[in-house]
Amino acid sequence: MQADLVEIREKVGGVAELIESQVGAAVHALLEDDRDLANDVVLGDRRVNRKIREIDRLAYAFIVRHAPSAGHLRYVSAVLRLDVALERIGDYASTIGREVVQISAPPPTRVLRDVELISHQARRTLRQALVAFQEADVELANETYGMAGQTDSTLEKMFEELIDVGENREVPLRDAFALLRIMNLLKRVAEQAENVCEQVLFAAAGVTKDPKTFRILFLDERNDRVSQMAEAYAQKAFPESGAYASAGWDPVDALEPGLVEFMDQRGVDMTNKAPTALSPIHEEPRHWHIVVGLHKDARHHIPVLPFRTLFLDWTPAVDAADLTDDATDEQMEEVFKSVKLRVRDLMLTLRGPDAS
C-alpha cells in the first residue's frame, strides 16, 4: 500500500510541475511573441492528458486493490478531484497558446505588463496550492485560499486598458478579444488553484467546503425604510447564508421612528440601526456578490459594477420611492410582505432548500 501511495504521489508531483511549466510557457510565448513556443504548449497538452489518465488509473487500482479507509481513502479521492482541476488548467494553457498563435502583432507594452502581473498572481496561487497538496500542508492551503481575489483589480485594470487600445485602434479587434480571453483564462487558473486547496483540506483533515456565504447589499436613496427592512429581515431569516448590509446614496440622519416600531412588532429589533452612505462598491476590499436595487434610480448610482457582482432590480415589485413618510401600517405591511418574498426566493436560489 505504501509503495502504491508513493508512486501516486510522485506522479502527481510530476504532472503538477508539467502544468506549472505549461502555464508559464504559454504566458512567455505571448510576452516574447514566440509562436513556436505557443505551438509547443498546445502540443504538450496531449502529454498532460496522458499523465493525468495514468494517475486516474493508479488511483482506481489502489481503491480496488487495497479497499482503503479513512485518510488513505480521502487522499485517493482528493487525487481524483485534483486531476480534474489539473486537466482544466492544462486546457487553459493550451487555449492561451492557440490564442497567441492567432494574435497578429505584439500587444502594447502596457497591456503586456498587465498580463505579466495577472500571470504572476495566478501562477503564485497555483504553485502554493500544489505545494500544499504534495506536503499535506493545511496551513498553507488556508493561506492560499482566497488569493484568487487578488487578480480582480488587475482584471479590471486590464479590461480598461483593452478598451482604450481598442478605441485608439492600437490593436485589431480580433487581437483585443484574444487578449481578453487570455486574461480570463489566467484568472481561471487562480480559481482552480483554490479548488486544489479544498482538496488539501479534505485529504489532510477531512474538512469539506462549507456552503458559500453570500455578501448582499440592499440599496435605495435614503436608507431609512425599504433597504433597512430587507437587510434586517435577511439577517433574521437567513443568518447562516449571507452577510447583509444596506445603504443609500443620499441617506437621511436617522431611521423613521415608525419603521423601528413596525419592525419591532414583527420581532425584528432595529433600535441601533442607522442610515449608511453608499461607498463606491468597486473599491470595497471584498466584493459584494449581489447588489439589490430598491429604487428605480439605484443602478445609476453604481458607475462601476465589479465583474463578480450581480445587480438585481427589484423595483417592479418593491420601490422605496413609493413608500412615503406618511405611509400607513397597511402600506408598510404590503411592502414588507413583498420584501420577505423576494429575499426568500433569492436565498433559496442561492443556497437551496437548506438555506438558513
mmCIF file of C-alpha atoms in Angstrom:
data_model
loop_
_atom_site.group_PDB
_atom_site.id
_atom_site.type_symbol
_atom_site.label_atom_id
_atom_site.label_comp_id
_atom_site.label_asym_id
_atom_site.label_seq_id
_atom_site.Cartn_x
_atom_site.Cartn_y
_atom_site.Cartn_z
ATOM 1 C CA MET A 1 0.000 0.000 0.000
ATOM 2 C CA GLN A 2 2.758 2.457 0.934
ATOM 3 C CA ALA A 3 4.637 1.796 -2.296
ATOM 4 C CA ASP A 4 1.486 2.467 -4.323
ATOM 5 C CA LEU A 5 0.857 5.693 -2.410
ATOM 6 C CA VAL A 6 4.415 6.849 -3.082
ATOM 7 C CA GLU A 7 4.001 6.110 -6.794
ATOM 8 C CA ILE A 8 0.764 8.088 -6.975
ATOM 9 C CA ARG A 9 2.281 10.989 -5.049
ATOM 10 C CA GLU A 10 5.345 11.097 -7.314
ATOM 11 C CA LYS A 11 3.235 11.091 -10.464
ATOM 12 C CA VAL A 12 1.006 13.850 -9.066
ATOM 13 C CA GLY A 13 4.136 15.891 -8.383
ATOM 14 C CA GLY A 14 5.389 15.288 -11.910
ATOM 15 C CA VAL A 15 2.187 16.361 -13.643
ATOM 16 C CA ALA A 16 1.896 19.373 -11.323
ATOM 17 C CA GLU A 17 5.356 20.539 -12.383
ATOM 18 C CA LEU A 18 4.468 19.957 -16.032
ATOM 19 C CA ILE A 19 1.270 22.007 -15.795
ATOM 20 C CA GLU A 20 3.026 24.854 -13.985
ATOM 21 C CA SER A 21 5.564 24.817 -16.817
ATOM 22 C CA GLN A 22 2.796 24.828 -19.438
ATOM 23 C CA VAL A 23 1.117 27.909 -17.952
ATOM 24 C CA GLY A 24 4.454 29.714 -17.664
ATOM 25 C CA ALA A 25 5.420 28.828 -21.226
ATOM 26 C CA ALA A 26 2.070 29.989 -22.611
ATOM 27 C CA VAL A 27 2.464 33.397 -20.991
ATOM 28 C CA HIS A 28 6.120 33.634 -22.018
ATOM 29 C CA ALA A 29 5.085 32.902 -25.612
ATOM 30 C CA LEU A 30 2.753 35.909 -25.504
ATOM 31 C CA LEU A 31 5.245 38.239 -23.843
ATOM 32 C CA GLU A 32 8.031 37.312 -26.267
ATOM 33 C CA ASP A 33 5.866 36.813 -29.365
ATOM 34 C CA ASP A 34 7.210 33.260 -29.615
ATOM 35 C CA ARG A 35 4.866 31.332 -31.922
ATOM 36 C CA ASP A 36 6.972 28.158 -31.813
ATOM 37 C CA LEU A 37 6.747 28.049 -28.024
ATOM 38 C CA ALA A 38 2.979 28.617 -28.206
ATOM 39 C CA ASN A 39 2.692 25.632 -30.555
ATOM 40 C CA ASP A 40 4.758 23.529 -28.152
ATOM 41 C CA VAL A 41 2.316 24.370 -25.358
ATOM 42 C CA VAL A 42 -0.645 23.284 -27.484
ATOM 43 C CA LEU A 43 1.044 20.008 -28.393
ATOM 44 C CA GLY A 44 2.188 19.498 -24.801
ATOM 45 C CA ASP A 45 -1.413 19.345 -23.595
ATOM 46 C CA ARG A 46 -1.567 15.807 -25.008
ATOM 47 C CA ARG A 47 1.278 14.793 -22.708
ATOM 48 C CA VAL A 48 -0.514 16.356 -19.747
ATOM 49 C CA ASN A 49 -3.698 14.431 -20.520
ATOM 50 C CA ARG A 50 -1.836 11.120 -20.794
ATOM 51 C CA LYS A 51 -0.155 11.651 -17.435
ATOM 52 C CA ILE A 52 -3.459 12.537 -15.777
ATOM 53 C CA ARG A 53 -5.154 9.432 -17.202
ATOM 54 C CA GLU A 54 -2.294 7.349 -15.797
ATOM 55 C CA ILE A 55 -2.808 8.867 -12.339
ATOM 56 C CA ASP A 56 -6.542 8.150 -12.581
ATOM 57 C CA ARG A 57 -5.784 4.542 -13.445
ATOM 58 C CA LEU A 58 -3.425 4.156 -10.487
ATOM 59 C CA ALA A 59 -5.920 5.783 -8.110
ATOM 60 C CA TYR A 60 -8.780 3.489 -9.120
ATOM 61 C CA ALA A 61 -6.486 0.461 -8.973
ATOM 62 C CA PHE A 62 -5.416 1.499 -5.470
ATOM 63 C CA ILE A 63 -9.044 1.566 -4.333
ATOM 64 C CA VAL A 64 -9.783 -1.859 -5.848
ATOM 65 C CA ARG A 65 -6.576 -3.440 -4.572
ATOM 66 C CA HIS A 66 -6.459 -2.065 -1.025
ATOM 67 C CA ALA A 67 -10.066 -1.079 -0.188
ATOM 68 C CA PRO A 68 -8.677 1.883 1.756
ATOM 69 C CA SER A 69 -10.481 3.722 4.534
ATOM 70 C CA ALA A 70 -10.142 6.970 6.475
ATOM 71 C CA GLY A 71 -7.095 9.027 5.496
ATOM 72 C CA HIS A 72 -5.929 6.840 2.612
ATOM 73 C CA LEU A 73 -9.387 6.856 1.029
ATOM 74 C CA ARG A 74 -9.653 10.619 1.433
ATOM 75 C CA TYR A 75 -6.262 11.091 -0.188
ATOM 76 C CA VAL A 76 -7.048 8.970 -3.248
ATOM 77 C CA SER A 77 -10.459 10.631 -3.617
ATOM 78 C CA ALA A 78 -8.747 14.023 -3.447
ATOM 79 C CA VAL A 79 -6.257 12.931 -6.133
ATOM 80 C CA LEU A 80 -9.126 12.072 -8.482
ATOM 81 C CA ARG A 81 -10.667 15.507 -7.925
ATOM 82 C CA LEU A 82 -7.251 17.141 -8.250
ATOM 83 C CA ASP A 83 -6.818 15.522 -11.645
ATOM 84 C CA VAL A 84 -9.963 17.285 -12.888
ATOM 85 C CA ALA A 85 -8.585 20.672 -11.798
ATOM 86 C CA LEU A 86 -5.158 19.970 -13.290
ATOM 87 C CA GLU A 87 -6.607 18.851 -16.614
ATOM 88 C CA ARG A 88 -8.621 22.052 -16.827
ATOM 89 C CA ILE A 89 -5.567 24.172 -16.065
ATOM 90 C CA GLY A 90 -3.720 22.314 -18.803
ATOM 91 C CA ASP A 91 -6.574 23.128 -21.169
ATOM 92 C CA TYR A 92 -6.340 26.799 -20.187
ATOM 93 C CA ALA A 93 -2.625 26.835 -21.016
ATOM 94 C CA SER A 94 -3.280 25.141 -24.361
ATOM 95 C CA THR A 95 -6.009 27.654 -25.222
ATOM 96 C CA ILE A 96 -3.700 30.546 -24.344
ATOM 97 C CA GLY A 97 -1.136 29.037 -26.718
ATOM 98 C CA ARG A 98 -3.710 28.838 -29.509
ATOM 99 C CA GLU A 99 -4.703 32.472 -28.945
ATOM 100 C CA VAL A 100 -1.057 33.592 -29.017
ATOM 101 C CA VAL A 101 -0.603 31.994 -32.434
ATOM 102 C CA GLN A 102 -3.644 33.898 -33.739
ATOM 103 C CA ILE A 103 -2.580 37.339 -32.472
ATOM 104 C CA SER A 104 -1.454 39.376 -35.477
ATOM 105 C CA ALA A 105 1.119 41.633 -33.782
ATOM 106 C CA PRO A 106 2.784 42.086 -30.376
ATOM 107 C CA PRO A 107 0.366 43.897 -27.996
ATOM 108 C CA PRO A 108 1.245 47.317 -26.499
ATOM 109 C CA THR A 109 3.735 47.262 -23.646
ATOM 110 C CA ARG A 110 1.242 48.444 -21.034
ATOM 111 C CA VAL A 111 -1.090 45.538 -21.867
ATOM 112 C CA LEU A 112 1.774 43.056 -21.657
ATOM 113 C CA ARG A 113 2.689 44.430 -18.227
ATOM 114 C CA ASP A 114 -0.848 43.681 -17.030
ATOM 115 C CA VAL A 115 -0.700 40.182 -18.497
ATOM 116 C CA GLU A 116 2.604 39.599 -16.726
ATOM 117 C CA LEU A 117 1.149 40.794 -13.423
ATOM 118 C CA ILE A 118 -2.007 38.692 -13.553
ATOM 119 C CA SER A 119 0.103 35.723 -14.670
ATOM 120 C CA HIS A 120 2.400 36.168 -11.685
ATOM 121 C CA GLN A 121 -0.560 36.308 -9.302
ATOM 122 C CA ALA A 122 -2.246 33.256 -10.823
ATOM 123 C CA ARG A 123 0.908 31.137 -11.021
ATOM 124 C CA ARG A 124 1.894 32.008 -7.453
ATOM 125 C CA THR A 125 -1.536 30.884 -6.247
ATOM 126 C CA LEU A 126 -1.264 27.663 -8.251
ATOM 127 C CA ARG A 127 2.272 26.934 -7.072
ATOM 128 C CA GLN A 128 1.379 27.361 -3.398
ATOM 129 C CA ALA A 129 -1.736 25.219 -3.770
ATOM 130 C CA LEU A 130 0.194 22.370 -5.391
ATOM 131 C CA VAL A 131 2.927 22.521 -2.749
ATOM 132 C CA ALA A 132 0.237 22.393 -0.070
ATOM 133 C CA PHE A 133 -1.255 19.292 -1.681
ATOM 134 C CA GLN A 134 2.032 17.445 -2.020
ATOM 135 C CA GLU A 135 3.032 18.259 1.564
ATOM 136 C CA ALA A 136 -0.468 17.929 3.048
ATOM 137 C CA ASP A 137 0.064 21.419 4.452
ATOM 138 C CA VAL A 138 -3.304 22.577 5.790
ATOM 139 C CA GLU A 139 -1.903 25.898 6.994
ATOM 140 C CA LEU A 140 -0.509 26.752 3.544
ATOM 141 C CA ALA A 141 -3.779 25.700 1.896
ATOM 142 C CA ASN A 142 -5.743 28.016 4.178
ATOM 143 C CA GLU A 143 -3.270 30.818 3.494
ATOM 144 C CA THR A 144 -3.538 30.302 -0.266
ATOM 145 C CA TYR A 145 -7.317 30.007 -0.406
ATOM 146 C CA GLY A 146 -8.775 33.379 -1.338
ATOM 147 C CA MET A 147 -5.673 34.578 -3.198
ATOM 148 C CA ALA A 148 -7.569 34.352 -6.495
ATOM 149 C CA GLY A 149 -9.370 37.512 -5.455
ATOM 150 C CA GLN A 150 -6.093 39.421 -5.853
ATOM 151 C CA THR A 151 -6.474 39.148 -9.607
ATOM 152 C CA ASP A 152 -9.786 41.045 -9.631
ATOM 153 C CA SER A 153 -8.292 44.535 -9.582
ATOM 154 C CA THR A 154 -5.722 43.559 -12.217
ATOM 155 C CA LEU A 155 -8.517 42.099 -14.333
ATOM 156 C CA GLU A 156 -10.499 45.336 -14.185
ATOM 157 C CA LYS A 157 -7.431 47.449 -14.964
ATOM 158 C CA MET A 158 -6.539 45.292 -17.955
ATOM 159 C CA PHE A 159 -10.104 45.425 -19.214
ATOM 160 C CA GLU A 160 -9.940 49.210 -19.186
ATOM 161 C CA GLU A 161 -6.592 49.095 -20.986
ATOM 162 C CA LEU A 162 -8.057 46.840 -23.674
ATOM 163 C CA ILE A 163 -10.990 49.201 -24.188
ATOM 164 C CA ASP A 164 -8.532 52.071 -24.537
ATOM 165 C CA VAL A 165 -6.237 50.337 -27.033
ATOM 166 C CA GLY A 166 -9.270 49.157 -28.990
ATOM 167 C CA GLU A 167 -10.774 52.625 -29.221
ATOM 168 C CA ASN A 168 -7.403 54.039 -30.316
ATOM 169 C CA ARG A 169 -7.021 51.287 -32.929
ATOM 170 C CA GLU A 170 -3.706 50.223 -31.387
ATOM 171 C CA VAL A 171 -4.633 46.570 -31.884
ATOM 172 C CA PRO A 172 -7.104 44.854 -34.222
ATOM 173 C CA LEU A 173 -10.436 43.912 -32.636
ATOM 174 C CA ARG A 174 -9.626 40.216 -33.015
ATOM 175 C CA ASP A 175 -6.424 40.684 -31.003
ATOM 176 C CA ALA A 176 -8.265 42.598 -28.278
ATOM 177 C CA PHE A 177 -10.717 39.721 -27.845
ATOM 178 C CA ALA A 178 -7.857 37.225 -27.768
ATOM 179 C CA LEU A 179 -6.123 39.200 -25.016
ATOM 180 C CA LEU A 180 -9.366 39.412 -23.062
ATOM 181 C CA ARG A 181 -9.751 35.653 -23.275
ATOM 182 C CA ILE A 182 -6.160 35.089 -22.161
ATOM 183 C CA MET A 183 -6.722 37.383 -19.206
ATOM 184 C CA ASN A 184 -9.826 35.457 -18.120
ATOM 185 C CA LEU A 185 -8.087 32.107 -18.540
ATOM 186 C CA LEU A 186 -5.303 33.233 -16.211
ATOM 187 C CA LYS A 187 -7.965 34.255 -13.725
ATOM 188 C CA ARG A 188 -9.440 30.761 -14.017
ATOM 189 C CA VAL A 189 -6.015 29.257 -13.256
ATOM 190 C CA ALA A 190 -6.071 31.036 -9.900
ATOM 191 C CA GLU A 191 -9.631 29.894 -9.223
ATOM 192 C CA GLN A 192 -8.754 26.272 -9.991
ATOM 193 C CA ALA A 193 -5.851 26.608 -7.561
ATOM 194 C CA GLU A 194 -8.400 27.352 -4.855
ATOM 195 C CA ASN A 195 -10.141 24.084 -5.761
ATOM 196 C CA VAL A 196 -6.806 22.364 -5.155
ATOM 197 C CA CYS A 197 -6.674 23.963 -1.703
ATOM 198 C CA GLU A 198 -10.080 22.486 -0.918
ATOM 199 C CA GLN A 199 -8.734 19.030 -1.739
ATOM 200 C CA VAL A 200 -5.807 19.591 0.624
ATOM 201 C CA LEU A 201 -8.214 20.313 3.474
ATOM 202 C CA PHE A 202 -10.293 17.256 2.596
ATOM 203 C CA ALA A 203 -7.366 14.853 2.200
ATOM 204 C CA ALA A 204 -5.342 16.008 5.205
ATOM 205 C CA ALA A 205 -8.036 16.983 7.671
ATOM 206 C CA GLY A 206 -11.320 15.579 6.386
ATOM 207 C CA VAL A 207 -12.682 19.105 6.084
ATOM 208 C CA THR A 208 -15.253 19.667 3.344
ATOM 209 C CA LYS A 209 -16.081 23.028 1.848
ATOM 210 C CA ASP A 210 -18.696 24.981 3.765
ATOM 211 C CA PRO A 211 -21.708 26.192 1.800
ATOM 212 C CA LYS A 212 -20.951 29.579 0.307
ATOM 213 C CA THR A 213 -21.865 32.668 2.294
ATOM 214 C CA PHE A 214 -23.113 35.457 0.034
ATOM 215 C CA ARG A 215 -22.444 39.155 0.598
ATOM 216 C CA ILE A 216 -25.576 41.116 -0.300
ATOM 217 C CA LEU A 217 -26.134 44.880 -0.324
ATOM 218 C CA PHE A 218 -29.637 46.392 -0.386
ATOM 219 C CA LEU A 219 -29.660 49.840 -1.966
ATOM 220 C CA ASP A 220 -32.134 52.725 -2.164
ATOM 221 C CA GLU A 221 -31.970 56.517 -1.907
ATOM 222 C CA ARG A 222 -32.346 57.345 1.798
ATOM 223 C CA ASN A 223 -31.646 54.004 3.503
ATOM 224 C CA ASP A 224 -34.341 54.735 6.056
ATOM 225 C CA ARG A 225 -37.097 52.270 5.138
ATOM 226 C CA VAL A 226 -37.215 49.535 2.478
ATOM 227 C CA SER A 227 -33.491 48.763 2.221
ATOM 228 C CA GLN A 228 -33.306 48.622 6.022
ATOM 229 C CA MET A 229 -36.312 46.275 6.059
ATOM 230 C CA ALA A 230 -34.626 43.967 3.577
ATOM 231 C CA GLU A 231 -31.324 43.890 5.470
ATOM 232 C CA ALA A 232 -32.988 43.273 8.844
ATOM 233 C CA TYR A 233 -35.275 40.528 7.540
ATOM 234 C CA ALA A 234 -32.471 38.741 5.630
ATOM 235 C CA GLN A 235 -30.282 38.788 8.736
ATOM 236 C CA LYS A 236 -33.076 37.390 10.897
ATOM 237 C CA ALA A 237 -34.326 34.736 8.469
ATOM 238 C CA PHE A 238 -31.044 33.597 6.861
ATOM 239 C CA PRO A 239 -28.172 34.447 9.239
ATOM 240 C CA GLU A 240 -26.003 31.496 8.164
ATOM 241 C CA SER A 241 -26.416 32.020 4.437
ATOM 242 C CA GLY A 242 -25.167 35.554 3.969
ATOM 243 C CA ALA A 243 -23.612 38.765 5.188
ATOM 244 C CA TYR A 244 -26.048 41.615 4.641
ATOM 245 C CA ALA A 245 -25.864 45.395 4.560
ATOM 246 C CA SER A 246 -27.901 48.301 3.266
ATOM 247 C CA ALA A 247 -27.028 51.789 2.086
ATOM 248 C CA GLY A 248 -28.380 54.895 0.400
ATOM 249 C CA TRP A 249 -26.777 57.349 -1.984
ATOM 250 C CA ASP A 250 -28.462 60.233 -0.145
ATOM 251 C CA PRO A 251 -29.035 58.866 3.367
ATOM 252 C CA VAL A 252 -31.054 60.713 5.996
ATOM 253 C CA ASP A 253 -29.792 61.296 9.514
ATOM 254 C CA ALA A 254 -31.893 58.673 11.305
ATOM 255 C CA LEU A 255 -34.379 55.916 10.657
ATOM 256 C CA GLU A 256 -38.044 56.770 10.507
ATOM 257 C CA PRO A 257 -39.375 56.045 14.065
ATOM 258 C CA GLY A 258 -42.445 54.412 12.577
ATOM 259 C CA LEU A 259 -40.219 51.830 10.851
ATOM 260 C CA VAL A 260 -38.468 50.889 14.104
ATOM 261 C CA GLU A 261 -41.814 50.365 15.831
ATOM 262 C CA PHE A 262 -43.267 48.498 12.847
ATOM 263 C CA MET A 263 -40.368 46.055 12.671
ATOM 264 C CA ASP A 264 -40.272 45.609 16.452
ATOM 265 C CA GLN A 265 -43.878 44.423 16.339
ATOM 266 C CA ARG A 266 -42.767 41.760 13.890
ATOM 267 C CA GLY A 267 -39.901 40.509 16.022
ATOM 268 C CA VAL A 268 -37.079 42.437 14.336
ATOM 269 C CA ASP A 269 -35.065 44.791 16.535
ATOM 270 C CA MET A 270 -33.795 47.849 14.656
ATOM 271 C CA THR A 271 -33.181 50.102 17.652
ATOM 272 C CA ASN A 272 -29.478 50.546 16.961
ATOM 273 C CA LYS A 273 -29.716 50.781 13.176
ATOM 274 C CA ALA A 274 -28.767 53.972 11.340
ATOM 275 C CA PRO A 275 -28.708 55.008 7.664
ATOM 276 C CA THR A 276 -25.415 54.414 5.861
ATOM 277 C CA ALA A 277 -23.966 56.260 2.886
ATOM 278 C CA LEU A 278 -23.169 54.259 -0.225
ATOM 279 C CA SER A 279 -19.435 53.912 -0.811
ATOM 280 C CA PRO A 280 -18.000 53.020 -4.247
ATOM 281 C CA ILE A 281 -18.604 49.284 -4.407
ATOM 282 C CA HIS A 282 -15.732 48.698 -6.839
ATOM 283 C CA GLU A 283 -13.344 49.959 -4.135
ATOM 284 C CA GLU A 284 -14.575 47.530 -1.470
ATOM 285 C CA PRO A 285 -11.795 45.213 -0.219
ATOM 286 C CA ARG A 286 -14.248 42.304 -0.502
ATOM 287 C CA HIS A 287 -16.682 42.333 -3.394
ATOM 288 C CA TRP A 288 -20.452 42.183 -2.999
ATOM 289 C CA HIS A 289 -21.857 39.086 -4.655
ATOM 290 C CA ILE A 290 -25.193 40.812 -5.180
ATOM 291 C CA VAL A 291 -26.453 44.393 -5.041
ATOM 292 C CA VAL A 292 -30.236 44.665 -4.842
ATOM 293 C CA GLY A 293 -31.758 47.887 -6.198
ATOM 294 C CA LEU A 294 -34.869 49.007 -4.309
ATOM 295 C CA HIS A 295 -35.265 52.341 -6.080
ATOM 296 C CA LYS A 296 -35.690 52.951 -9.799
ATOM 297 C CA ASP A 297 -32.501 55.064 -9.896
ATOM 298 C CA ALA A 298 -30.312 52.642 -7.923
ATOM 299 C CA ARG A 299 -28.287 51.317 -10.858
ATOM 300 C CA HIS A 300 -27.355 54.855 -11.955
ATOM 301 C CA HIS A 301 -25.513 55.316 -8.661
ATOM 302 C CA ILE A 302 -23.150 52.410 -9.327
ATOM 303 C CA PRO A 303 -20.890 53.791 -12.074
ATOM 304 C CA VAL A 304 -18.606 50.756 -11.979
ATOM 305 C CA LEU A 305 -20.155 47.335 -11.385
ATOM 306 C CA PRO A 306 -17.403 44.850 -10.458
ATOM 307 C CA PHE A 307 -17.048 41.796 -12.680
ATOM 308 C CA ARG A 308 -18.095 39.395 -9.913
ATOM 309 C CA THR A 309 -21.029 41.478 -8.648
ATOM 310 C CA LEU A 310 -24.582 40.903 -9.848
ATOM 311 C CA PHE A 311 -27.120 43.748 -9.783
ATOM 312 C CA LEU A 312 -30.784 42.807 -9.232
ATOM 313 C CA ASP A 313 -33.548 45.333 -9.835
ATOM 314 C CA TRP A 314 -36.474 44.648 -7.507
ATOM 315 C CA THR A 315 -38.332 47.886 -8.231
ATOM 316 C CA PRO A 316 -41.039 46.300 -10.394
ATOM 317 C CA ALA A 317 -42.271 44.672 -7.169
ATOM 318 C CA VAL A 318 -40.753 46.856 -4.419
ATOM 319 C CA ASP A 319 -39.893 50.535 -4.959
ATOM 320 C CA ALA A 320 -38.692 52.542 -1.973
ATOM 321 C CA ALA A 321 -39.873 55.730 -3.670
ATOM 322 C CA ASP A 322 -43.478 54.537 -3.370
ATOM 323 C CA LEU A 323 -43.320 54.343 0.441
ATOM 324 C CA THR A 324 -43.848 57.924 1.619
ATOM 325 C CA ASP A 325 -43.183 59.344 5.081
ATOM 326 C CA ASP A 326 -46.877 59.235 5.974
ATOM 327 C CA ALA A 327 -47.337 55.617 4.897
ATOM 328 C CA THR A 328 -49.874 53.649 6.942
ATOM 329 C CA ASP A 329 -49.120 50.355 8.674
ATOM 330 C CA GLU A 330 -51.169 48.599 5.980
ATOM 331 C CA GLN A 331 -48.986 50.083 3.238
ATOM 332 C CA MET A 332 -45.808 49.199 5.122
ATOM 333 C CA GLU A 333 -47.113 45.677 5.681
ATOM 334 C CA GLU A 334 -47.705 45.254 1.964
ATOM 335 C CA VAL A 335 -44.159 46.380 1.177
ATOM 336 C CA PHE A 336 -42.712 44.181 3.915
ATOM 337 C CA LYS A 337 -44.510 41.131 2.521
ATOM 338 C CA SER A 338 -43.025 41.815 -0.912
ATOM 339 C CA VAL A 339 -39.544 42.234 0.601
ATOM 340 C CA LYS A 340 -39.824 38.970 2.533
ATOM 341 C CA LEU A 341 -40.973 37.080 -0.552
ATOM 342 C CA ARG A 342 -38.131 38.445 -2.664
ATOM 343 C CA VAL A 343 -35.482 37.763 -0.013
ATOM 344 C CA ARG A 344 -36.732 34.198 0.498
ATOM 345 C CA ASP A 345 -36.741 33.475 -3.224
ATOM 346 C CA LEU A 346 -33.215 34.876 -3.575
ATOM 347 C CA MET A 347 -31.743 32.893 -0.699
ATOM 348 C CA LEU A 348 -33.442 29.659 -1.770
ATOM 349 C CA THR A 349 -31.989 30.179 -5.239
ATOM 350 C CA LEU A 350 -28.504 30.810 -3.851
ATOM 351 C CA ARG A 351 -28.394 28.181 -1.115
ATOM 352 C CA GLY A 352 -31.237 25.787 -1.911
ATOM 353 C CA PRO A 353 -33.882 24.397 0.461
ATOM 354 C CA ASP A 354 -31.362 24.192 3.318
ATOM 355 C CA ALA A 355 -30.818 27.965 3.382
ATOM 356 C CA SER A 356 -30.754 29.150 6.970
#
